[in-house]
PDB file of C-alpha atoms and ligand atoms in Angstrom:
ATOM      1  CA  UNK A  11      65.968  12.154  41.032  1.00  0.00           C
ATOM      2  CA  UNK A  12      67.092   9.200  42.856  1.00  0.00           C
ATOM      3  CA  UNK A  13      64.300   6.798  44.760  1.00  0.00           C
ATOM      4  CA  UNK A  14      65.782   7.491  48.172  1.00  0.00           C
ATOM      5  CA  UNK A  15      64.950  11.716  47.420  1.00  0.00           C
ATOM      6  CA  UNK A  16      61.837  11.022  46.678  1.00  0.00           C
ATOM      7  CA  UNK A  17      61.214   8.556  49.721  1.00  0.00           C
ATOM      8  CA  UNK A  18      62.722  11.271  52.030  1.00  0.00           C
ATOM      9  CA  UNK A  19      60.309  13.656  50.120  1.00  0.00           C
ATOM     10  CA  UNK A  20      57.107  12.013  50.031  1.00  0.00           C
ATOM     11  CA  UNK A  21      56.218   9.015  52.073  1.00  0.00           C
ATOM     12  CA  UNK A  22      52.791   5.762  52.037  1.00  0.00           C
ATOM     13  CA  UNK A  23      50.314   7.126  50.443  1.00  0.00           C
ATOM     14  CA  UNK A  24      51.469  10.532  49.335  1.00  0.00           C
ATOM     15  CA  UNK A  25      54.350   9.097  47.308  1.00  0.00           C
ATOM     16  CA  UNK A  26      52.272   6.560  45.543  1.00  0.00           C
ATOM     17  CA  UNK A  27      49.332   9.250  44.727  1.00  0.00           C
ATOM     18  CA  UNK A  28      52.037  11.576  43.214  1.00  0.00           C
ATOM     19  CA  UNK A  29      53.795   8.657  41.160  1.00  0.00           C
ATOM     20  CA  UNK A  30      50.184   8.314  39.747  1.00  0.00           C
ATOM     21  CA  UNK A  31      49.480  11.851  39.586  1.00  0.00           C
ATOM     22  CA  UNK A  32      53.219  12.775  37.592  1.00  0.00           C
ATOM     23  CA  UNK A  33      52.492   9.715  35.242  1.00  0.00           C
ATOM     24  CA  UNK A  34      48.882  10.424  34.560  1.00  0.00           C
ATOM     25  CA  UNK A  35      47.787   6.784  35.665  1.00  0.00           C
ATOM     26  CA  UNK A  36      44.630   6.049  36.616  1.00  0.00           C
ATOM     27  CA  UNK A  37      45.691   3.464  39.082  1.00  0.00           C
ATOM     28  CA  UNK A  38      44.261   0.108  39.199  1.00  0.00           C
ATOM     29  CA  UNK A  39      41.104  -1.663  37.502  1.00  0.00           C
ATOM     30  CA  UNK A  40      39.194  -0.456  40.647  1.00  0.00           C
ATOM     31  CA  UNK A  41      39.441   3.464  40.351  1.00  0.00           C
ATOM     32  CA  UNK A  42      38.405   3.342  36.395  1.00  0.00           C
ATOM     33  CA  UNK A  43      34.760   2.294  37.504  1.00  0.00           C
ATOM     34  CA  UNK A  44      34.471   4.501  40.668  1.00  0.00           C
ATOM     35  CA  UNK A  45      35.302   7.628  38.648  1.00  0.00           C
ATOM     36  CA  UNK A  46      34.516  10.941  39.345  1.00  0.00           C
ATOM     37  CA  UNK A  47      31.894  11.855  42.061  1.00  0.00           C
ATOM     38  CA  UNK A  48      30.730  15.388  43.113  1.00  0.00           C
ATOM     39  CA  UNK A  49      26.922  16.345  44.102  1.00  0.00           C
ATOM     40  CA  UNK A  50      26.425  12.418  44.026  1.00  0.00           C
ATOM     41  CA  UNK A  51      27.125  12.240  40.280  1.00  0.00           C
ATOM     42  CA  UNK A  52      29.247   9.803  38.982  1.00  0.00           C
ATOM     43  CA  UNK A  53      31.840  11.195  36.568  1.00  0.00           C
ATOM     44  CA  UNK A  54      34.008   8.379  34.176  1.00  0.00           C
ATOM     45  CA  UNK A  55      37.140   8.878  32.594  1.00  0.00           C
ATOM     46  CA  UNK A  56      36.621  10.597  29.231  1.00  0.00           C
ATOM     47  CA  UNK A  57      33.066  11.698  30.006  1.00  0.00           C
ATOM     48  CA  UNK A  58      32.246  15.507  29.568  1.00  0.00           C
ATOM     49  CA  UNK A  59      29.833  17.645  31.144  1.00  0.00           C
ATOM     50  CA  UNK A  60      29.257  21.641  31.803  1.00  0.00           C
ATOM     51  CA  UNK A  61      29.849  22.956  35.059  1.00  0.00           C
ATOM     52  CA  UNK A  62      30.694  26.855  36.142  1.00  0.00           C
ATOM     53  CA  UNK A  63      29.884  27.535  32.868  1.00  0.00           C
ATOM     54  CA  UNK A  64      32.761  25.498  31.852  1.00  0.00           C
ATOM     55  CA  UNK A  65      33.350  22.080  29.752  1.00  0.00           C
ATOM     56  CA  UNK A  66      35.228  19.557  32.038  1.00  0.00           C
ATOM     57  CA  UNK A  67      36.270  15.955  31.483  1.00  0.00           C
ATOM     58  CA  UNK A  68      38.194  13.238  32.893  1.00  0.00           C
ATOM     59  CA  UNK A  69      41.094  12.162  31.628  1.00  0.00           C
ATOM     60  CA  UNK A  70      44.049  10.044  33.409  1.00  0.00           C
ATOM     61  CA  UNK A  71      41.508  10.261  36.245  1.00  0.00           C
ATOM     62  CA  UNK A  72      42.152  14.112  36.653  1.00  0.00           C
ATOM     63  CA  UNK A  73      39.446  16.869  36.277  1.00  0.00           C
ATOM     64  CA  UNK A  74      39.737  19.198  34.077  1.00  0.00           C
ATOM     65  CA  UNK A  75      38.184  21.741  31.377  1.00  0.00           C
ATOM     66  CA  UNK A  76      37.918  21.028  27.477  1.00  0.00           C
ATOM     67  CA  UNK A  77      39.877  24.313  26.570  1.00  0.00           C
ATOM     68  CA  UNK A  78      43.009  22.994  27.947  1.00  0.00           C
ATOM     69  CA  UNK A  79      42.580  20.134  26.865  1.00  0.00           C
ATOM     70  CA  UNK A  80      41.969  21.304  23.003  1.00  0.00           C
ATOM     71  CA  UNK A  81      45.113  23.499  23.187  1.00  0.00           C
ATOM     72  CA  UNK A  82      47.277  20.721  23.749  1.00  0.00           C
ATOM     73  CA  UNK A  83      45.901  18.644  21.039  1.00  0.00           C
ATOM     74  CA  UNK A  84      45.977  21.444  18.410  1.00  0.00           C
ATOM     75  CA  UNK A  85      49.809  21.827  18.980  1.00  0.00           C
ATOM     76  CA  UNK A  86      50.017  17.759  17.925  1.00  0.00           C
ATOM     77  CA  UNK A  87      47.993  18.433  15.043  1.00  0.00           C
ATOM     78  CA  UNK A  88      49.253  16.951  11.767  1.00  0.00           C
ATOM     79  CA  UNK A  89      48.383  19.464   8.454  1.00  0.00           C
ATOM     80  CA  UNK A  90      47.491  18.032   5.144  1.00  0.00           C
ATOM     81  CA  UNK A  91      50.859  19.373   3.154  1.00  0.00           C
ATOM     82  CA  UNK A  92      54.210  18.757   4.426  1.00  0.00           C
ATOM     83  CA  UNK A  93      55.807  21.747   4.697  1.00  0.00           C
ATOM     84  CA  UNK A  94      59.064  21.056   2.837  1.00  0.00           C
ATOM     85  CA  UNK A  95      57.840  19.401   0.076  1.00  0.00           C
ATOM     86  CA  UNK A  96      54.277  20.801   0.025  1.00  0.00           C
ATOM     87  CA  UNK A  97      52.522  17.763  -1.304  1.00  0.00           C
ATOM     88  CA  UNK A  98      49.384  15.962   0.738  1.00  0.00           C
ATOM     89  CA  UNK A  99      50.680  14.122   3.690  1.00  0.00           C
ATOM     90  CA  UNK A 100      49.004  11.046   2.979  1.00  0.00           C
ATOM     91  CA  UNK A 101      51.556   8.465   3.387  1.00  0.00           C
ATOM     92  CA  UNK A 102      51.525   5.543   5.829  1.00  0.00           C
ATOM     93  CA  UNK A 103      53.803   6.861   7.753  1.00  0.00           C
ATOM     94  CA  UNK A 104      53.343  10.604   7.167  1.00  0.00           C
ATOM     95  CA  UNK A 105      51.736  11.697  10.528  1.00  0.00           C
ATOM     96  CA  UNK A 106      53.645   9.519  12.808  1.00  0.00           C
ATOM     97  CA  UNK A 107      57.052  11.344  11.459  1.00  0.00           C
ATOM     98  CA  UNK A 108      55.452  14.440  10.868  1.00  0.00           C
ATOM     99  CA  UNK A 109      54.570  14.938  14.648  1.00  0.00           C
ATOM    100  CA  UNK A 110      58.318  13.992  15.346  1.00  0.00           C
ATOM    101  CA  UNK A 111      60.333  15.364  12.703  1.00  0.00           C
ATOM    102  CA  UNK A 112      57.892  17.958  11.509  1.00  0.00           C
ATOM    103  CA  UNK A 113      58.105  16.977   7.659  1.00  0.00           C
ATOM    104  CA  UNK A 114      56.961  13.758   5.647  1.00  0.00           C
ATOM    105  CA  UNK A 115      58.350  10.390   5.903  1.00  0.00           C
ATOM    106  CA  UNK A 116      59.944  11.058   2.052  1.00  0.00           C
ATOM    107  CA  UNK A 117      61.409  14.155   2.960  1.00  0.00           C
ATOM    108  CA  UNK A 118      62.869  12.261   6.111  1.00  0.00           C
ATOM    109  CA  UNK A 119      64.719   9.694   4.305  1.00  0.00           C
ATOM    110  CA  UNK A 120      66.234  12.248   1.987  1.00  0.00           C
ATOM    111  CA  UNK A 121      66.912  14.122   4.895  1.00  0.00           C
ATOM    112  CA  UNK A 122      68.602  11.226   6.802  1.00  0.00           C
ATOM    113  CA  UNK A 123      70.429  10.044   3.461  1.00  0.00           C
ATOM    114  CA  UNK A 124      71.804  13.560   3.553  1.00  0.00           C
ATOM    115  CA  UNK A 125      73.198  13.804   6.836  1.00  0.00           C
ATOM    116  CA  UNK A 126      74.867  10.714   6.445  1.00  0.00           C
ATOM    117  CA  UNK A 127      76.336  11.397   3.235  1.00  0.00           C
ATOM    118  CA  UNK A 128      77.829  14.727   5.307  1.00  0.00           C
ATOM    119  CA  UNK A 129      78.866  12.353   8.094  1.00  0.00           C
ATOM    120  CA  UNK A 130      76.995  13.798  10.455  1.00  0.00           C
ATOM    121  CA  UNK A 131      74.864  11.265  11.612  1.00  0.00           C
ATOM    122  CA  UNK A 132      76.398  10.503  15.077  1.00  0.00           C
ATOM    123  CA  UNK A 133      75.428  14.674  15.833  1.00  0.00           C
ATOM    124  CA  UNK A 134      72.446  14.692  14.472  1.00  0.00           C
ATOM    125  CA  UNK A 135      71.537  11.566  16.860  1.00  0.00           C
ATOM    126  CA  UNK A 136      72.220  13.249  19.965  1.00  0.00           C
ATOM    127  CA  UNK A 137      70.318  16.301  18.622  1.00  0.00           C
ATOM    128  CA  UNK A 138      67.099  14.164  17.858  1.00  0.00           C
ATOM    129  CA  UNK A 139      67.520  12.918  21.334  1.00  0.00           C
ATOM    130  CA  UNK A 140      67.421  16.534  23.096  1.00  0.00           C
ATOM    131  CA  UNK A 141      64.792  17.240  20.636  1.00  0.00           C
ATOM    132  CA  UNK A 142      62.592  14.535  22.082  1.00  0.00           C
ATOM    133  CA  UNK A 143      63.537  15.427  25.929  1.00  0.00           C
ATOM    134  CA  UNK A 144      62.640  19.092  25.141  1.00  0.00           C
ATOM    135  CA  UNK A 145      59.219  17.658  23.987  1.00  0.00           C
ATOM    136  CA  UNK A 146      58.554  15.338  26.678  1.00  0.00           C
ATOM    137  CA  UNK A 147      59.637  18.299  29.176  1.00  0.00           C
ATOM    138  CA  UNK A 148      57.053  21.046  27.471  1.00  0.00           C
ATOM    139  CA  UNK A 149      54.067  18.221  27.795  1.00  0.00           C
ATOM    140  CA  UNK A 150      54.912  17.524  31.447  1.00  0.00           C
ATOM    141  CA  UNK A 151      54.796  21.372  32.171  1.00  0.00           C
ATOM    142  CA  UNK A 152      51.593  21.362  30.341  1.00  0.00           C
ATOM    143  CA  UNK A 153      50.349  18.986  32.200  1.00  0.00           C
ATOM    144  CA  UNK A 154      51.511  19.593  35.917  1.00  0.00           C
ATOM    145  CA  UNK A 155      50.107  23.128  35.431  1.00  0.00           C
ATOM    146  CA  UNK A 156      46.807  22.034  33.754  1.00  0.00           C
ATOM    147  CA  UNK A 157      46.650  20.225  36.773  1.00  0.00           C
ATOM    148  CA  UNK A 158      47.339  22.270  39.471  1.00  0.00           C
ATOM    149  CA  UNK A 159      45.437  25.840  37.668  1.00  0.00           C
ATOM    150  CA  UNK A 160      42.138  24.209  36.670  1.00  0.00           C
ATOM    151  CA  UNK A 161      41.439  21.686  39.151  1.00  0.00           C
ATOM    152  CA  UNK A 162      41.158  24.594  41.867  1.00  0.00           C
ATOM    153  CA  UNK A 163      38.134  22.638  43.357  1.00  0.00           C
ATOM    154  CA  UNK A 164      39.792  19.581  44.094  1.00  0.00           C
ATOM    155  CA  UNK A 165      41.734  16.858  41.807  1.00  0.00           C
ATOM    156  CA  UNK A 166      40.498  12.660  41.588  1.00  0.00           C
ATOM    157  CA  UNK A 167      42.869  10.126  43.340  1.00  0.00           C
ATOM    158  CA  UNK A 168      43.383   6.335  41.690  1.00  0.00           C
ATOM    159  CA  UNK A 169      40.488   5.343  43.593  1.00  0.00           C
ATOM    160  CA  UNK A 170      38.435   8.057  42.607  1.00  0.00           C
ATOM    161  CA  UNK A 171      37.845   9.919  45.448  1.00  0.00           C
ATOM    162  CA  UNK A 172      37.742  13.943  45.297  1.00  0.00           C
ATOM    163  CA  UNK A 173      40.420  15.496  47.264  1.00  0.00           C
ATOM    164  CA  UNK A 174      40.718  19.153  47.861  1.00  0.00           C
ATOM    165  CA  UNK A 175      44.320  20.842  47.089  1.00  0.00           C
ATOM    166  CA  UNK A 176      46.047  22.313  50.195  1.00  0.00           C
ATOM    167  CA  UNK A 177      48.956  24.598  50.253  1.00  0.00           C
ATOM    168  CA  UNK A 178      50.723  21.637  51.111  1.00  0.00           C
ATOM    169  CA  UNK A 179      49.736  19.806  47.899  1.00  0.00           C
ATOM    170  CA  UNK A 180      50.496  22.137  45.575  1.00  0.00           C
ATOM    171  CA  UNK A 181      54.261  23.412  47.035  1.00  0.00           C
ATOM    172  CA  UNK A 182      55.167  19.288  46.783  1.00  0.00           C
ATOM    173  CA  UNK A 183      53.547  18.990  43.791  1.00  0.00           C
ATOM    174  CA  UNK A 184      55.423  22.263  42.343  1.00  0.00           C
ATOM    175  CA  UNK A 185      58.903  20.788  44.147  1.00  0.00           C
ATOM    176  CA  UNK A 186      57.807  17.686  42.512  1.00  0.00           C
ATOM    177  CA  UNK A 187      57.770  18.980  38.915  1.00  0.00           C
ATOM    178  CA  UNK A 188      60.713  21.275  39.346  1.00  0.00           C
ATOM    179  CA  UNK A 189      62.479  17.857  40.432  1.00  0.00           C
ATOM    180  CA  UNK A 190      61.487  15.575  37.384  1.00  0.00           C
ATOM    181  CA  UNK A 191      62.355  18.261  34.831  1.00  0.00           C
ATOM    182  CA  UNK A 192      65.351  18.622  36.160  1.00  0.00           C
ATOM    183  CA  UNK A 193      65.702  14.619  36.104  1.00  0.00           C
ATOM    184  CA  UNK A 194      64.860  15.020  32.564  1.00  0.00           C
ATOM    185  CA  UNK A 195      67.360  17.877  31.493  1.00  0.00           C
ATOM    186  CA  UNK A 196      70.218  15.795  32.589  1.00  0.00           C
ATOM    187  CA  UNK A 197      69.202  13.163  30.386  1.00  0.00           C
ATOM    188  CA  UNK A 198      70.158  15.312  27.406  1.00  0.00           C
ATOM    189  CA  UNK A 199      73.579  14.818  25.883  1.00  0.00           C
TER     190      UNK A 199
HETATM  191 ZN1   ZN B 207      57.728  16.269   2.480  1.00  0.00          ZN
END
């Protein structure tokens, strides 16, 4: 996904809304104060509120409801045992490699130590790598669909103005997505 196919794609104001939109920016200092405004009430990034029966916040300047939002998190969710070696993940470094590697950092090392000793540490590189795009791909899809299923009544700029989604919207917003994961596929050795 080179920058000319996405200038012939999008074009002003459009391409720079959907840059902010695909990398969940909020946009300048600006749009964080204006925040989100429907039936003259100001809405701010992380605030929450019930509406439709619904919780909905604001987060990366984009409406949205609480549900979603708790689903995602659960999946990054660090337990108290490591799973290989069952004792209490308590460790430093424990949740950072936990949410990567899916084990403690002990079991890592011994894991690494391992690999290497079975001289397959160039293999398992590359594999760590796809690991990490197949990741990074899943959270995107999360996130472009969060985006364009619960936001039916409209979705916040960077300068925090409400804008309603047309057909138009969506299909380059779709193209857009189908686009970047490709983008990120190829990135995989
Ligand atoms: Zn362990």
């Amino acid at each position: 996904m080179s920058e000319s196919v996405l200038k012939k794609e999008f074009r002003g104001a459009d391409l720079q809304r959907l840059r902010n939109l695909v990398q969940g920016k909020m946009g300048d200092k600006t749009s964080v104060s204006s925040g989100y405004v429907k039936d003259h009430v100001d809405r701010k990034e992380g605030e929450v509120w019930e509406e439709d029966s619904r919780q909905w916040t604001i987060k990366n300047g984009v409406k949205q409801t609480i549900s979603k939002l708790q689903a995602v998190r659960d999946v990054a969710l660090t337990p108290l045992f490591c799973p290989d070696c069952k004792t209490l993940m308590k460790g430093r470094y424990d949740g950072q490699f936990y949410k990567i590697h899916r084990h403690c950092f002990d079991c890592h090392i011994k894991f690494e130590a391992e690999i290497k000793k079975e001289g397959r540490w160039e293999e398992y590189q590359s594999q760590v790598q796809n690991s990490e795009i197949d990741g990074m791909i899943n959270n995107y899809e999360i996130w472009v669909d969060d985006l364009l299923n619960e936001t039916n009544d409209g979705f916040v700029t960077e300068l925090g103005e409400v804008e309603s989604w047309s057909k138009v919207n969506r299909d380059k917003i779709i193209k857009q997505k189908e686009e970047a994961i490709e983008y990120l596929k190829k990135l995989k050795k």
